[in-house]
Short mmCIF file of C-alpha atoms in Angstrom, two decimals:
data_model
loop_
_atom_site.label_atom_id
_atom_site.label_comp_id
_atom_site.label_asym_id
_atom_site.label_seq_id
_atom_site.Cartn_x
_atom_site.Cartn_y
_atom_site.Cartn_z
CA UNK A 934 197.42 72.10 57.01
CA UNK A 935 198.46 72.69 60.57
CA UNK A 936 195.44 72.80 62.88
CA UNK A 937 194.60 71.26 66.22
CA UNK A 938 193.00 67.94 65.36
CA UNK A 939 192.07 66.76 68.84
CA UNK A 940 189.19 68.32 70.71
CA UNK A 941 187.62 66.70 73.73
CA UNK A 942 183.90 67.38 73.79
CA UNK A 943 183.69 68.09 77.49
CA UNK A 944 186.54 70.58 77.34
CA UNK A 945 185.53 72.47 74.20
CA UNK A 946 184.27 75.58 75.94
CA UNK A 947 187.42 76.12 78.02
CA UNK A 948 190.46 74.13 76.96
CA UNK A 949 190.16 74.56 73.20
CA UNK A 950 189.53 78.28 73.34
CA UNK A 951 192.51 78.66 75.64
CA UNK A 952 194.60 76.68 73.20
CA UNK A 953 193.61 78.85 70.28
CA UNK A 954 194.90 81.89 72.10
CA UNK A 955 197.70 80.65 74.36
CA UNK A 956 199.14 77.72 72.42
CA UNK A 957 198.82 75.35 75.37
CA UNK A 958 197.59 72.49 73.20
CA UNK A 959 200.04 71.14 70.65
CA UNK A 960 198.64 70.25 67.24
CA UNK A 961 199.37 66.58 66.69
CA UNK A 962 199.88 64.63 63.46
CA UNK A 963 199.02 67.71 61.42
CA UNK A 964 200.42 66.48 58.12
CA UNK A 965 199.76 62.79 58.70
CA UNK A 966 196.64 60.67 58.42
CA UNK A 967 194.19 61.00 61.24
CA UNK A 968 193.93 58.04 63.57
CA UNK A 969 191.17 56.72 65.76
CA UNK A 970 192.69 58.58 68.69
CA UNK A 971 191.83 61.98 67.18
CA UNK A 972 188.59 62.36 69.09
CA UNK A 973 189.65 60.61 72.27
CA UNK A 974 192.85 62.24 73.51
CA UNK A 975 194.28 65.70 74.07
CA UNK A 976 197.92 66.60 74.50
CA UNK A 977 198.43 69.51 76.82
CA UNK A 978 201.78 71.15 77.52
CA UNK A 979 202.83 71.61 81.13
CA UNK A 980 202.60 75.35 81.74
CA UNK A 981 206.07 75.28 83.25
CA UNK A 982 207.46 74.29 79.87
CA UNK A 983 205.09 76.23 77.63
CA UNK A 984 206.73 78.76 75.33
CA UNK A 985 206.00 82.28 76.50
CA UNK A 986 204.74 84.67 73.83
CA UNK A 987 203.17 88.07 73.95
CA UNK A 988 202.70 91.33 72.07
CA UNK A 989 205.70 93.33 73.22
CA UNK A 990 209.48 92.96 73.47
CA UNK A 991 211.40 89.77 72.70
CA UNK A 992 208.23 87.67 72.91
CA UNK A 993 206.36 89.94 70.47
CA UNK A 994 204.83 88.97 67.10
CA UNK A 995 207.99 89.63 65.07
CA UNK A 996 209.72 86.88 67.06
CA UNK A 997 206.95 84.31 67.48
CA UNK A 998 208.37 82.05 64.79
CA UNK A 999 211.76 82.00 66.53
CA UNK A 1000 210.52 81.17 70.02
CA UNK A 1001 209.79 77.51 69.35
CA UNK A 1002 209.86 74.96 66.54
CA UNK A 1003 206.15 74.50 67.18
CA UNK A 1004 205.65 78.14 66.16
CA UNK A 1005 207.63 78.02 62.90
CA UNK A 1006 204.54 78.72 60.80
CA UNK A 1007 204.40 82.18 62.38
CA UNK A 1008 207.43 83.08 60.20
CA UNK A 1009 207.34 80.44 57.44
CA UNK A 1010 203.62 80.15 56.71
CA UNK A 1011 202.26 81.36 53.37
CA UNK A 1012 198.61 81.74 54.41
CA UNK A 1013 198.88 83.73 57.59
CA UNK A 1014 196.35 86.01 59.27
CA UNK A 1015 195.49 88.83 59.66
CA UNK A 1016 195.42 90.49 56.24
CA UNK A 1017 194.54 93.81 54.66
CA UNK A 1018 191.40 93.33 52.55
CA UNK A 1019 191.70 95.63 49.54
CA UNK A 1020 190.11 95.82 46.10
CA UNK A 1021 193.26 94.44 44.51
CA UNK A 1022 192.93 91.10 46.34
CA UNK A 1023 189.15 90.64 46.24
CA UNK A 1024 187.15 88.57 43.76
CA UNK A 1025 183.38 88.77 43.55
CA UNK A 1026 181.64 85.42 43.72
CA UNK A 1027 178.34 84.93 41.93
CA UNK A 1028 176.93 82.62 44.58
CA UNK A 1029 178.84 82.98 47.85
CA UNK A 1030 176.83 80.99 50.35
CA UNK A 1031 175.34 82.64 53.40
CA UNK A 1032 176.82 81.78 56.76
CA UNK A 1033 174.33 79.50 58.51
CA UNK A 1034 174.24 81.15 61.93
CA UNK A 1035 172.57 79.07 64.64
CA UNK A 1036 173.49 80.84 67.86
CA UNK A 1037 170.96 79.56 70.39
CA UNK A 1038 172.84 79.05 73.64
CA UNK A 1039 173.89 81.50 76.32
CA UNK A 1040 177.29 82.82 77.29
CA UNK A 1041 178.34 81.10 80.50
CA UNK A 1042 181.66 82.68 81.53
CA UNK A 1043 184.28 85.31 80.81
CA UNK A 1044 188.03 84.66 81.06
CA UNK A 1045 191.13 86.83 81.13
CA UNK A 1046 193.71 84.46 79.64
CA UNK A 1047 196.54 86.97 79.84
CA UNK A 1048 196.34 87.82 76.14
CA UNK A 1049 192.71 88.83 75.69
CA UNK A 1050 189.22 88.67 77.15
CA UNK A 1051 187.14 85.77 75.89
CA UNK A 1052 183.56 84.72 76.56
CA UNK A 1053 182.63 81.05 76.50
CA UNK A 1054 179.32 79.63 75.32
CA UNK A 1055 177.19 76.77 76.49
CA UNK A 1056 177.29 73.88 74.04
CA UNK A 1057 174.79 73.88 71.19
CA UNK A 1058 175.47 76.96 69.03
CA UNK A 1059 177.10 76.71 65.61
CA UNK A 1060 177.52 77.99 62.08
CA UNK A 1061 177.24 75.96 58.90
CA UNK A 1062 179.72 76.62 56.06
CA UNK A 1063 180.62 74.34 53.14
CA UNK A 1064 177.88 72.00 54.40
CA UNK A 1065 179.93 71.54 57.59
CA UNK A 1066 178.54 72.32 61.03
CA UNK A 1067 181.10 74.20 63.12
CA UNK A 1068 180.25 74.35 66.85
CA UNK A 1069 180.76 77.77 68.44
CA UNK A 1070 183.41 77.67 71.16
CA UNK A 1071 184.19 81.23 72.20
CA UNK A 1072 184.32 84.91 71.31
CA UNK A 1073 187.39 87.07 72.03
CA UNK A 1074 188.69 90.56 71.27
CA UNK A 1075 191.68 92.42 69.81
CA UNK A 1076 192.48 96.13 69.92
CA UNK A 1077 193.06 97.62 67.48
CA UNK A 1078 191.59 95.29 64.88
CA UNK A 1079 193.86 92.63 63.44
CA UNK A 1080 192.38 92.50 59.95
CA UNK A 1081 192.13 95.72 57.98
CA UNK A 1082 189.60 96.75 55.35
CA UNK A 1083 191.12 99.00 52.69
CA UNK A 1084 194.00 99.79 55.01
CA UNK A 1085 191.74 100.82 57.88
CA UNK A 1086 192.16 99.59 61.44
CA UNK A 1087 189.11 99.51 63.69
CA UNK A 1088 189.18 100.19 67.46
CA UNK A 1089 188.19 96.60 68.25
CA UNK A 1090 187.73 93.30 66.44
CA UNK A 1091 185.85 90.34 67.82
CA UNK A 1092 186.49 86.74 66.75
CA UNK A 1093 183.80 84.09 67.02
CA UNK A 1094 185.83 80.87 67.05
CA UNK A 1095 184.25 77.63 65.82
CA UNK A 1096 185.81 74.16 65.82
CA UNK A 1097 184.77 70.68 64.73
CA UNK A 1098 185.82 67.51 66.52
CA UNK A 1099 188.41 66.76 63.82
CA UNK A 1100 190.12 70.12 64.38
CA UNK A 1101 188.71 72.12 61.47
CA UNK A 1102 188.44 75.79 62.40
CA UNK A 1103 186.24 78.65 61.23
CA UNK A 1104 186.41 82.22 62.52
CA UNK A 1105 183.79 84.93 62.02
CA UNK A 1106 185.28 88.39 62.56
CA UNK A 1107 183.15 91.36 63.64
CA UNK A 1108 184.53 94.90 63.51
CA UNK A 1109 183.61 97.54 66.08
CA UNK A 1110 183.77 101.15 64.89
CA UNK A 1111 183.81 104.34 66.98
CA UNK A 1112 180.31 105.32 67.99
CA UNK A 1113 177.72 104.72 70.68
CA UNK A 1114 178.39 102.66 73.79
CA UNK A 1115 177.85 98.98 73.04
CA UNK A 1116 175.38 97.38 75.48
CA UNK A 1117 176.75 93.87 74.89
CA UNK A 1118 180.31 94.96 75.64
CA UNK A 1119 179.08 96.89 78.68
CA UNK A 1120 177.94 93.62 80.23
CA UNK A 1121 181.15 91.79 79.33
CA UNK A 1122 183.46 94.59 80.47
CA UNK A 1123 181.61 94.81 83.80
CA UNK A 1124 182.53 91.21 84.60
CA UNK A 1125 185.87 90.79 82.81
CA UNK A 1126 188.58 89.65 85.26
CA UNK A 1127 191.41 92.07 85.91
CA UNK A 1128 194.14 89.45 86.23
CA UNK A 1129 195.36 86.83 83.77
CA UNK A 1130 194.10 83.32 84.44
CA UNK A 1131 190.96 84.47 86.25
CA UNK A 1132 187.43 83.47 85.27
CA UNK A 1133 184.03 84.87 86.17
CA UNK A 1134 180.54 83.58 85.54
CA UNK A 1135 178.60 85.56 82.96
CA UNK A 1136 175.04 85.03 81.79
CA UNK A 1137 174.15 86.66 78.46
CA UNK A 1138 171.31 85.06 76.46
CA UNK A 1139 171.63 84.03 72.84
CA UNK A 1140 169.18 86.76 71.82
CA UNK A 1141 171.70 89.43 72.83
CA UNK A 1142 174.52 87.66 71.00
CA UNK A 1143 172.43 87.60 67.83
CA UNK A 1144 171.51 91.26 68.32
CA UNK A 1145 175.22 92.10 68.32
CA UNK A 1146 175.57 90.78 64.77
CA UNK A 1147 174.66 93.06 61.84
CA UNK A 1148 171.39 92.36 60.05
CA UNK A 1149 173.23 92.20 56.73
CA UNK A 1150 175.70 89.38 57.24
CA UNK A 1151 177.59 89.73 53.97
CA UNK A 1152 181.24 88.86 54.40
CA UNK A 1153 184.73 88.55 52.99
CA UNK A 1154 186.14 85.04 52.93
CA UNK A 1155 189.72 83.82 52.73
CA UNK A 1156 191.97 81.00 53.89
CA UNK A 1157 194.18 81.99 56.79
CA UNK A 1158 195.63 81.01 60.13
CA UNK A 1159 195.31 81.49 63.83
CA UNK A 1160 196.55 84.99 64.67
CA UNK A 1161 198.43 83.71 67.73
CA UNK A 1162 201.05 80.96 68.14
CA UNK A 1163 201.26 78.33 66.80
CA UNK A 1164 199.78 80.27 63.82
CA UNK A 1165 198.21 77.08 62.44
CA UNK A 1166 196.94 77.42 58.88
CA UNK A 1167 193.85 76.02 57.17
CA UNK A 1168 191.44 78.30 59.06
CA UNK A 1169 188.29 79.45 57.26
CA UNK A 1170 188.06 83.22 57.80
CA UNK A 1171 184.84 85.18 57.33
CA UNK A 1172 185.11 88.92 58.02
CA UNK A 1173 181.69 90.56 58.21
CA UNK A 1174 181.33 93.59 55.93
CA UNK A 1175 179.07 95.48 58.33
CA UNK A 1176 180.02 96.67 61.77
CA UNK A 1177 178.74 97.42 65.22
CA UNK A 1178 179.86 100.23 67.53
CA UNK A 1179 182.06 100.75 70.55
CA UNK A 1180 182.52 103.95 72.52
CA UNK A 1181 185.95 105.46 72.99
CA UNK A 1182 185.59 104.89 76.73
CA UNK A 1183 184.96 101.17 76.19
CA UNK A 1184 188.00 100.87 73.93
CA UNK A 1185 190.13 102.62 76.53
CA UNK A 1186 188.85 100.35 79.31
CA UNK A 1187 189.91 97.25 77.37
CA UNK A 1188 193.28 98.74 76.40
CA UNK A 1189 193.99 99.88 79.95
CA UNK A 1190 193.42 96.34 81.21
CA UNK A 1191 196.31 94.92 79.17
CA UNK A 1192 198.35 98.14 78.95
CA UNK A 1193 199.29 97.43 75.32
CA UNK A 1194 197.73 96.53 71.98
CA UNK A 1195 196.94 92.85 71.48
CA UNK A 1196 196.82 92.62 67.69
CA UNK A 1197 199.16 90.76 65.36
CA UNK A 1198 200.50 92.91 62.47
CA UNK A 1199 199.19 92.46 58.93
CA UNK A 1200 200.64 89.44 57.11
CA UNK A 1201 201.50 89.08 53.40
CA UNK A 1202 198.57 88.04 51.22
CA UNK A 1203 200.90 86.08 48.87
CA UNK A 1204 198.90 84.20 46.24
CA UNK A 1205 195.60 84.27 48.10
CA UNK A 1206 192.42 85.98 46.99
CA UNK A 1207 189.54 87.22 49.12
CA UNK A 1208 186.07 86.22 47.92
CA UNK A 1209 183.00 88.33 48.61
#
């Protein structure tokens, strides 16, 4: 399983979330035994030597696996994300556990990392899955949606990214469908930086984050990967069945900022099943 297995506590809210989206932290000793250094050191690539990737042209998704040996899973992986969730790949579970949401801290900042807009949280929020507590790191967006449900793309998909100190990852995906203006997004869009690499302070209380989530938190679950290089596998994916809304104007505002879509194409399901 190829996941980042070094996370420094003091950098979780900025460095890790940047790594998940920009590949600036190299996963170390992925297929070897963990050592005592796992929780005490972070290896960061000098930006001058970091492999450039994007969503268009030579650096686009179809070429990610060819850009660097560190990104080989993008073309060779067998459990890649995103996927199309259809009836033919779903299996109903008799006792699928509820996601233990414990979002109790505020959003502290919003970043344009050149690939997406992400909001960072103060430390202290988490989900519990498989009796494991996954601290909440950040929430970012893709347009159109990366995952599909019965072949349908949504205007926007949000990813709540959670990570443990040993590098285990869990992502909760929330779909936004065409409809009324979203008050949560209105606040984020008002402060989102216009240039890559810029950061702005943003204060949104936990109550408004929880209000963004659907009341019925049923979900689809599958094993997958990061949807950006290095496409590390072993990620627990939970796609919420119920949606929230986004206005067409809000979708356009996000799309105009990057001037292109920022979603990875659907990946083969292979032998996987989706549990619900």
